[in-house]
CSV table of C-alpha atoms in Angstrom, one decimal:
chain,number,residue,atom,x,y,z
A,1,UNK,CA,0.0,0.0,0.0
A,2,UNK,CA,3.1,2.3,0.4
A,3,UNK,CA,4.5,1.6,-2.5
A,4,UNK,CA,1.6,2.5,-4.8
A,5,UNK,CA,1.1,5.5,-2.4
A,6,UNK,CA,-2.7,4.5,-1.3
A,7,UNK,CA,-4.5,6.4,0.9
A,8,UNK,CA,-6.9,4.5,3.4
A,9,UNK,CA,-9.4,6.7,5.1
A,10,UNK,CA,-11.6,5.3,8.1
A,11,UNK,CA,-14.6,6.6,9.7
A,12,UNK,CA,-16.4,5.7,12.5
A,13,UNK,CA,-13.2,3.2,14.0
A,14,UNK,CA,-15.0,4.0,17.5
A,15,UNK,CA,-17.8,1.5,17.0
A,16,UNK,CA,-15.6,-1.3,16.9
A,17,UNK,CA,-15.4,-2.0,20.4
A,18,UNK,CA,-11.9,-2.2,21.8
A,19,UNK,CA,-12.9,-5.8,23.4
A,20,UNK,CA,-15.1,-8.8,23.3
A,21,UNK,CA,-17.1,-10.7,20.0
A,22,UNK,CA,-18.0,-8.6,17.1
A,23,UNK,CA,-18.9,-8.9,14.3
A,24,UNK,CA,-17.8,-6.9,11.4
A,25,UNK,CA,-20.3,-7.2,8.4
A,26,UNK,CA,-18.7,-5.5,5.0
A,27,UNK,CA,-19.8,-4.9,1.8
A,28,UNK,CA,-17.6,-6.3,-0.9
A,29,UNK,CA,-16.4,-4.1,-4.3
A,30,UNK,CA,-12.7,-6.0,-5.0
A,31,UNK,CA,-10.9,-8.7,-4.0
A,32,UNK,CA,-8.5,-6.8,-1.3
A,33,UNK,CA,-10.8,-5.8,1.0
A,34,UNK,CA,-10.3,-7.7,3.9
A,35,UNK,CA,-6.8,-5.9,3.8
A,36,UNK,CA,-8.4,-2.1,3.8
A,37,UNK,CA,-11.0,-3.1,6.4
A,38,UNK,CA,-8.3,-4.3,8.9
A,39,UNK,CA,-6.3,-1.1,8.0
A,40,UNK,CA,-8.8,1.4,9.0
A,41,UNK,CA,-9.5,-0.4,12.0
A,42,UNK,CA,-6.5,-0.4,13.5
A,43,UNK,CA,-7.3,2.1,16.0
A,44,UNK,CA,-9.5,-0.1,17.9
A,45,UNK,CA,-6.7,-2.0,18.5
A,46,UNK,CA,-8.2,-5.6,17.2
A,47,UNK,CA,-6.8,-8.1,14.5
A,48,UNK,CA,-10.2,-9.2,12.7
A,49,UNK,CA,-10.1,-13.1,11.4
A,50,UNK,CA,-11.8,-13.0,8.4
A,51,UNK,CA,-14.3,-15.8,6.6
A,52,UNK,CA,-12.3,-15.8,3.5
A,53,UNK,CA,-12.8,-18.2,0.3
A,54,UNK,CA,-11.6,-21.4,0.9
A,55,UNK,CA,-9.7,-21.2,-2.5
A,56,UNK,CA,-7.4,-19.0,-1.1
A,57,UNK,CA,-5.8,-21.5,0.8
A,58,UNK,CA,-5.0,-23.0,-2.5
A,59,UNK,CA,-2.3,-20.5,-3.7
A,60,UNK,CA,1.5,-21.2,-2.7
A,61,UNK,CA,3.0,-19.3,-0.1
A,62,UNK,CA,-0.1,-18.3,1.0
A,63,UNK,CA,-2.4,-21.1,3.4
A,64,UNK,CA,0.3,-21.0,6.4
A,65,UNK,CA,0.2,-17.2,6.2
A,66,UNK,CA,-3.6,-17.3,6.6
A,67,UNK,CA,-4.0,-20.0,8.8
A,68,UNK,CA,-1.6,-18.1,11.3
A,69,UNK,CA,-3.3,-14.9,11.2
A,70,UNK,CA,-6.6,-17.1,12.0
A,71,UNK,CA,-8.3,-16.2,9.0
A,72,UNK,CA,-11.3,-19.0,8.5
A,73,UNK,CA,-12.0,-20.7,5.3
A,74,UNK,CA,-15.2,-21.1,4.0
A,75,UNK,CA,-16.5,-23.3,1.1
A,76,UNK,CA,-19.7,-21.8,-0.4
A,77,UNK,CA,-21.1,-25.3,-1.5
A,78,UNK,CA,-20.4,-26.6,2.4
A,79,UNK,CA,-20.2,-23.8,4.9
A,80,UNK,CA,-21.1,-25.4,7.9
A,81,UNK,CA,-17.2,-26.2,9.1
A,82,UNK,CA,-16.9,-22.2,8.7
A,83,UNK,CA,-19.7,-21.3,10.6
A,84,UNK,CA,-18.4,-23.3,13.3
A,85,UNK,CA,-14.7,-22.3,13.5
A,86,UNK,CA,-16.7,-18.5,13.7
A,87,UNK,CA,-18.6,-19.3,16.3
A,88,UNK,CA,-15.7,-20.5,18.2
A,89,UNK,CA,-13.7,-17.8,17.7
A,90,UNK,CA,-16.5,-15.0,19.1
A,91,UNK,CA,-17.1,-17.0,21.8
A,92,UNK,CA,-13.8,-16.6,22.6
A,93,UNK,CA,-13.9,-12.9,22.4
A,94,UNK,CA,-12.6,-12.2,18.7
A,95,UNK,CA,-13.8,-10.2,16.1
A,96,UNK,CA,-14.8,-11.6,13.0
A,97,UNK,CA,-15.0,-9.4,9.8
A,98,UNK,CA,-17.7,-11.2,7.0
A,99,UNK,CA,-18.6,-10.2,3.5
A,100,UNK,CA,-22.7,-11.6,4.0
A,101,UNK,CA,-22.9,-11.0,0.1
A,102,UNK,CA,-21.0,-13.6,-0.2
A,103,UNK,CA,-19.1,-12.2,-3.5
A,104,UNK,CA,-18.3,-9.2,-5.2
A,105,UNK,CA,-21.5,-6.9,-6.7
A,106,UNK,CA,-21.2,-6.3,-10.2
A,107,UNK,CA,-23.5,-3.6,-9.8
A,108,UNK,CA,-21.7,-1.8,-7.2
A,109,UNK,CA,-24.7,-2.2,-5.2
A,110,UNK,CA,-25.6,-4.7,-2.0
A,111,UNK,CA,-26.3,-7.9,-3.4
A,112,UNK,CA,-28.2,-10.7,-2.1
A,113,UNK,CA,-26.8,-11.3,1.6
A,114,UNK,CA,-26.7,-14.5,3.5
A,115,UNK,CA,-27.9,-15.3,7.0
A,116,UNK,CA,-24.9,-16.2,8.4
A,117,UNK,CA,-24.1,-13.0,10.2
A,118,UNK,CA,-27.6,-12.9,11.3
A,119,UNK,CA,-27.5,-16.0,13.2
A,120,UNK,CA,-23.5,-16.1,14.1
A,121,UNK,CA,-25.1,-12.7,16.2
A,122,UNK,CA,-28.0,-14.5,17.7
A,123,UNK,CA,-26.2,-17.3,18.3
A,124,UNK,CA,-23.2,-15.7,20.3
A,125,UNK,CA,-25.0,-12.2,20.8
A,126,UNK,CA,-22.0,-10.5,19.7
A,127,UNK,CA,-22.5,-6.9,18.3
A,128,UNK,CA,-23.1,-6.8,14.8
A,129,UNK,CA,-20.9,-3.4,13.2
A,130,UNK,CA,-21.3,-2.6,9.1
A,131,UNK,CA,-18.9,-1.8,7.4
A,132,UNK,CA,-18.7,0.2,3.8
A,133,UNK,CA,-15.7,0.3,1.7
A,134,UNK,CA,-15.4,2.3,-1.5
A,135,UNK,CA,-12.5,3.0,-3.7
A,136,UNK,CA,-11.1,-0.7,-3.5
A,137,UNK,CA,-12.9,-1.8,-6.6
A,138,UNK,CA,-10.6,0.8,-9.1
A,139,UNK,CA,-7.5,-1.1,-7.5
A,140,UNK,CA,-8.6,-4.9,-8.8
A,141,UNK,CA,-12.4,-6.2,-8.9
A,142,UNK,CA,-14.9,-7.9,-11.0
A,143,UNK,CA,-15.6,-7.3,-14.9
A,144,UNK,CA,-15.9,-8.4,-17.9
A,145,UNK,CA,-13.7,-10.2,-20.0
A,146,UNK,CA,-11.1,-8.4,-22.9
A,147,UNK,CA,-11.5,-9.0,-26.2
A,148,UNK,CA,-9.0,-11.9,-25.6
A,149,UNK,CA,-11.2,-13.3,-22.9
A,150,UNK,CA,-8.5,-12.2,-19.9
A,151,UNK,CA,-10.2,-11.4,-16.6
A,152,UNK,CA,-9.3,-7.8,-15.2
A,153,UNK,CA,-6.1,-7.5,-13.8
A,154,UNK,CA,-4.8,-5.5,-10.7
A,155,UNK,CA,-5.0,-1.8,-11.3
A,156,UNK,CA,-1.3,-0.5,-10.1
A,157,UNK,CA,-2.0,3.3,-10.6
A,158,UNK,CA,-0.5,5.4,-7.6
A,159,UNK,CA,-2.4,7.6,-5.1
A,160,UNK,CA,-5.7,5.4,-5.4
A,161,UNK,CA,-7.9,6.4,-2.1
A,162,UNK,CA,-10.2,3.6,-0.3
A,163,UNK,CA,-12.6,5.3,2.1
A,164,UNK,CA,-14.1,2.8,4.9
A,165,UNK,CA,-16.9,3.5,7.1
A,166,UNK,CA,-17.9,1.8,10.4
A,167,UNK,CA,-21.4,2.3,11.7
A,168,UNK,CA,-23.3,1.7,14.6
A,169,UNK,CA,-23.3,-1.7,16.0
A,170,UNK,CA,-26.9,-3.5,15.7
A,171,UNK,CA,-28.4,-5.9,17.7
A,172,UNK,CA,-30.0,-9.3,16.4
A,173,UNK,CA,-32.4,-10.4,19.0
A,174,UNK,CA,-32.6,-14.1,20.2
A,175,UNK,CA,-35.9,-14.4,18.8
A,176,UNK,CA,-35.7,-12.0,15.8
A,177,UNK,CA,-36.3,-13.5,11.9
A,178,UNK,CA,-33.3,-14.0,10.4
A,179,UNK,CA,-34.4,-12.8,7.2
A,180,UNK,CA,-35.9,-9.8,8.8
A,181,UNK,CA,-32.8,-9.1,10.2
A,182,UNK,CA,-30.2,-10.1,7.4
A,183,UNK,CA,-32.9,-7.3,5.4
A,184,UNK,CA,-31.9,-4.9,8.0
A,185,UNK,CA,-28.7,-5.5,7.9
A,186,UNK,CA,-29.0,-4.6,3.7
A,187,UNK,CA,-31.0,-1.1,4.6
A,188,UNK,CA,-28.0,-0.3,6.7
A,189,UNK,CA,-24.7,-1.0,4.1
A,190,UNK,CA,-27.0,0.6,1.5
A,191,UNK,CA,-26.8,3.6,3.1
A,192,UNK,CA,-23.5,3.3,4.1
A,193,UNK,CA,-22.4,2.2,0.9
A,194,UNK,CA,-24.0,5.3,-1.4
A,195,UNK,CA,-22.6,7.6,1.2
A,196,UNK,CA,-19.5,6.8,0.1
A,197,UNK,CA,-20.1,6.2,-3.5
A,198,UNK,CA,-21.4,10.5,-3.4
A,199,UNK,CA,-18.3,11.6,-2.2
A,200,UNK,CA,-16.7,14.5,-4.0
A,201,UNK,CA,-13.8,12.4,-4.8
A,202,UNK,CA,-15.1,9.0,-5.7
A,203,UNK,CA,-17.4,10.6,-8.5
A,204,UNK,CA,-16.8,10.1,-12.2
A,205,UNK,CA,-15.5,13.3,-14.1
A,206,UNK,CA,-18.1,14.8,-16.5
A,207,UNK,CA,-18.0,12.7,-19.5
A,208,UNK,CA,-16.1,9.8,-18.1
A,209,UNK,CA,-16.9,6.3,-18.8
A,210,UNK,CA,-17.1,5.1,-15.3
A,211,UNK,CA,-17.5,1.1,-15.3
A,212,UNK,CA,-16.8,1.2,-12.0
A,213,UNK,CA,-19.2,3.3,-10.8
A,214,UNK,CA,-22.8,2.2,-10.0
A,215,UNK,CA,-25.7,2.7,-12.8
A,216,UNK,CA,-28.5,4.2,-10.8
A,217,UNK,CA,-25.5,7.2,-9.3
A,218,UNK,CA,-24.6,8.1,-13.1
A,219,UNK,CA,-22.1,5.3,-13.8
A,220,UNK,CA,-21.3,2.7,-16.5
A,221,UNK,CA,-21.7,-0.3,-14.5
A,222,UNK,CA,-24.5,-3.2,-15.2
A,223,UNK,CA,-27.6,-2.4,-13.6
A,224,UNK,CA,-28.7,-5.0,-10.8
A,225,UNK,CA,-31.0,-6.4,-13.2
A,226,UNK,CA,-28.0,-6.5,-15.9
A,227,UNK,CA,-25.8,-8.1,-13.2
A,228,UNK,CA,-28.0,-11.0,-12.2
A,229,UNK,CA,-26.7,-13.5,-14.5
A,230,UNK,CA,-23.0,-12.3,-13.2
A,231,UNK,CA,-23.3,-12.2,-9.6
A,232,UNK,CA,-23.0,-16.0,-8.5
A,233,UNK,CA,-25.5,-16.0,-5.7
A,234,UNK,CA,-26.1,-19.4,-3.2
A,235,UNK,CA,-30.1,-20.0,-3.2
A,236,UNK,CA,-29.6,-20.0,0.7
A,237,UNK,CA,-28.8,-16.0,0.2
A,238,UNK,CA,-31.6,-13.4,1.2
A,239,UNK,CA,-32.6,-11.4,-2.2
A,240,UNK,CA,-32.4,-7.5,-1.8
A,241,UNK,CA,-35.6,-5.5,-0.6
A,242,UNK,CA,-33.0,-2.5,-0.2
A,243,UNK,CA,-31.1,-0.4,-2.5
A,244,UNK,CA,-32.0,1.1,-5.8
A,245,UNK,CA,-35.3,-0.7,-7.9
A,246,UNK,CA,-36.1,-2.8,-5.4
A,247,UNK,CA,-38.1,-5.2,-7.8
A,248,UNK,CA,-34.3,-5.7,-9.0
A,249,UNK,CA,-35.9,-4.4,-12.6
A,250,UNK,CA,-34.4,-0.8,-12.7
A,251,UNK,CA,-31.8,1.3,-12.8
A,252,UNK,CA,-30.6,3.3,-15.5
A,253,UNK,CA,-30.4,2.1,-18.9
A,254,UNK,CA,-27.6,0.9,-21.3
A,255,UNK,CA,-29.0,3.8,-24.1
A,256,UNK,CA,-29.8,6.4,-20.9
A,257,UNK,CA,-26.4,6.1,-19.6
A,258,UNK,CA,-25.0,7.0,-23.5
A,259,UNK,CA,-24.3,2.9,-23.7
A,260,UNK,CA,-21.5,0.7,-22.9
């Protein structure tokens, strides 16, 4: 991060408490994020064990690393084990940072989240805090395909800025829904989300094509609706009844939007 000169802004660090389970629930706009959320909260003082794709483990170099730092792998098709070692580890006063979509939003919106942190936050009655990030997804995301059919590579230009918000904690009930509160949970990063998306900084330039910038706040990116058959959603997940066209229809159009 020094190197290519980033600048990592958090908000709101005083929410995560200093001590004791938490939760941290974030959305998810590039593949780095775990790395900018832990950054901004370093003031609290707490190393956050993230539920991280169990793929990861897979590359070389790289499994000892995150089994040390007591990061916790989860396989989407079997998530059970991960929802277990979580549990464990609030119980024993940790926090845990998730990503409850589950995947990165090709929309730039909140996806479809899953009921894990919902229940993790029954279960244990750890505090539950969101977390936004914004800014991530210009340094290496999702997209589509180049002509040759190469996925997007990492963005190396200097001076990128990632802003990171922490809000209020919220508190899941024993008895409360867990799809009434995993829809909470969606209201709440929406907002946080978009407030960082309208920042001065992070909008597109008049005129630019902005792919990575949402639809429905002037950008080039798919729609929700345009994204639906790119975002690889579990069935298990909790669709959106938050966030812009909440039928999941809308959004600004290809020809509105001066096409793509």
């Amino acid at each position: 991060m020094r190197a290519l000169g980033m600048q990592v802004t958090g908000t709101g660090a005083e929410h995560v408490p200093t001590e004791g389970p938490v939760l941290l629930a974030a959305t998810h706009v590039s593949y780095p994020d775990f790395v900018f959320v832990q950054d901004a909260a370093r003031s609290s003082g707490r190393f956050i064990r993230f539920m991280t794709r169990h793929d990861v483990w897979h590359v070389p170099g790289v499994a000892r690393a995150m089994t040390a730092m007591r990061h916790v792998p989860v396989d989407r098709e079997a998530p059970a084990g991960a929802y277990v070692v979580a549990r464990g580890l609030l119980r024993g006063g940790e926090a845990v940072g998730a990503f409850p979509e589950a995947g990165i939003s090709y929309s730039y919106t909140v996806r479809s989240l899953m009921r894990g942190v919902a229940s993790l936050a029954r279960e244990t009655g750890a505090a539950v805090v969101p977390v936004a990030v914004w800014g991530s997804q210009r340094v290496w995301s999702v997209g589509l395909p180049d002509e040759r059919g190469r996925a997007p590579r990492p963005d190396l230009t200097r001076g990128r800025r990632v802003d990171v918000s922490f809000g209020p904690s919220l508190r899941i009930g024993a008895g409360e829904d867990l799809t009434d509160a995993t829809r909470r949970l969606g209201e709440v990063l929406t907002v946080q989300l978009e407030e960082l998306q309208r920042l001065p900084h992070h909008r597109p330039q008049p005129g630019e094509h902005a792919p990575w910038y949402p639809a429905h706040l002037g950008g080039h990116a798919p729609t929700r609706a345009e994204a639906a058959h790119l975002d690889v959603v579990p069935r298990a997940a909790v669709r959106p009844t938050w966030g812009p066209c909440r039928s999941g229809s809308g959004g600004a159009t290809p020809a509105s939007r001066g096409g793509r």
